Amino acid sequence: MNDRNRLRRRFLQFLASSPALYYNPYTLSQTLTDPYAPETVSRAGDAINVFDFHETAKRSLMPGHYTYMALGTDDGGTLSANREGFKRFQLRMRRLIDVSNIDTSIELFGKKYPIPIILAPCGSNKAFHPDGELAVARAAKTKNVEQILSTVTSTGVEQVNEARGRPVWYQLYPSREWTVTEALVKRAEASGCPVVALTVDLPASNREVLDRHRRATNSDCQMCHSPQANVIPQKPMYQNIELSGGRSPDGSFMDWDFVDRLRDATSMKLLLKGIVTAEDAALAVDHGVEGIIVSNHGGRAEDSGRSTIECLPEIAQSVNQRIPIIIDSGFRRGTDIFKALALGADAIAIGRPYLWGLGSFGQEGVEAVLDILKKELEIVMKQARTTHIAAIDQRFIT
Ligand SMILES: Cc1cc2nc3c(=O)[nH]c(=O)nc-3n(C[C@H](O)[C@H](O)[C@H](O)COP(=O)(O)O)c2cc1C
């Protein structure tokens, strides 16, 4: 056999023993695609996890609106930290406890909810679906969860309450001028809102990412927005409120005296949204605040690089069960929710996930996101052998 034939024979022997000969298009496609990669879906019910709604919304939303939703501050350090933070905690799973029946319900401020999930306040929902906050309210009604309505909602609180079937919770951005703040609070109170959440984490907002995007896409936003530079005065909650001359929303002046003043000015329960340290949590309790939302605005406030799940242990210790703790920023999985409950939260809130659902399929998408998170929470509760929410405590986390 000459060299050429010997080589040919070796090559054929190699092929005969190679898995490539048993070519199977199914296994090949499995190895070529990432099985964890999110996919776009054409029906809400086809989504496997909430990331599928992200992928779907990304493709259907206007680029400017998508970026407004997706952005984080500066380099997005806090945005990614919010997800990475969950990896710093692991679950300690128990065995051999009957988990045939699981109860995911909680009680908060005297009301019972089927799941420990709240819809966080997000402004301008009409940027994601024409039905905007009304679609979210209808989903909140069907699933019986709480919706916190943003001050910069694209629909007035009265209409949203009607769609929800009962008054929602109201989120407050204050103005330096007390009369403006007071008018917002009185309107929410008059509409029946039982809770007001004062957002305390935005003394200054950083629009760098959004501005970069605007420049890159050369988008002047006038397809949706009227040419005036400031869209805030056009928002429904500011109807009939004069916002010129330093009266526009501004969080930079706020201090604990302001919290006291607000506490005295309303009969609504007062929550502080944006607490990230034990010191401020303790002060909140001292100032008669009725609940805390541990939040960094979903990575949109400061680029501290610190996730909320990592802030939670010190806050839970400081609050010591005196008032409810709600936490948001980065929650995407049932295991994330489980970890927060184990570390001392009473409920969690989601922002972007329900906006992804809204942007993909309106009300149905928001409902599907809540269903997926409930299902995932049930699974991990079964795996950890916890039959009800109160059973989830520090022993399940390390
Ligand atoms: C598009 C968008 C708009 C938001 N608008 C508000 C707002 O008006 N008021 C507020 O307190 N928080 C606002 N937030 C922050 C959310 O309430 C919440 O803290 C955050 O989205 C939670 O993080 P997640 O998006 O990772 O779930 C907004 C967040 C997003 C994504």
PDB file of C-alpha atoms in Angstrom, residues 151 170 172-175 179-189 237-238 241 268:
ATOM      1  CA  THR A 151     -46.692  59.446  39.639  1.00  0.00           C
ATOM      2  CA  TYR A 170     -49.799  55.126  44.701  1.00  0.00           C
ATOM      3  CA  LEU A 172     -45.064  59.540  44.884  1.00  0.00           C
ATOM      4  CA  TYR A 173     -42.355  61.673  43.313  1.00  0.00           C
ATOM      5  CA  PRO A 174     -42.391  64.864  45.372  1.00  0.00           C
ATOM      6  CA  SER A 175     -41.835  68.425  44.233  1.00  0.00           C
ATOM      7  CA  THR A 179     -48.509  72.452  47.354  1.00  0.00           C
ATOM      8  CA  VAL A 180     -47.636  70.314  44.307  1.00  0.00           C
ATOM      9  CA  THR A 181     -46.823  67.267  46.456  1.00  0.00           C
ATOM     10  CA  GLU A 182     -49.927  67.865  48.536  1.00  0.00           C
ATOM     11  CA  ALA A 183     -52.152  68.043  45.452  1.00  0.00           C
ATOM     12  CA  LEU A 184     -50.844  64.667  44.218  1.00  0.00           C
ATOM     13  CA  VAL A 185     -51.254  63.055  47.630  1.00  0.00           C
ATOM     14  CA  LYS A 186     -54.771  64.430  48.113  1.00  0.00           C
ATOM     15  CA  ARG A 187     -55.822  63.228  44.666  1.00  0.00           C
ATOM     16  CA  ALA A 188     -54.521  59.699  45.339  1.00  0.00           C
ATOM     17  CA  GLU A 189     -56.142  59.698  48.761  1.00  0.00           C
ATOM     18  CA  MET A 237     -51.404  63.251  37.462  1.00  0.00           C
ATOM     19  CA  TYR A 238     -50.188  66.835  36.910  1.00  0.00           C
ATOM     20  CA  ILE A 241     -51.114  71.606  38.644  1.00  0.00           C
ATOM     21  CA  MET A 268     -52.638  56.487  53.638  1.00  0.00           C
TER      22      MET A 268
END
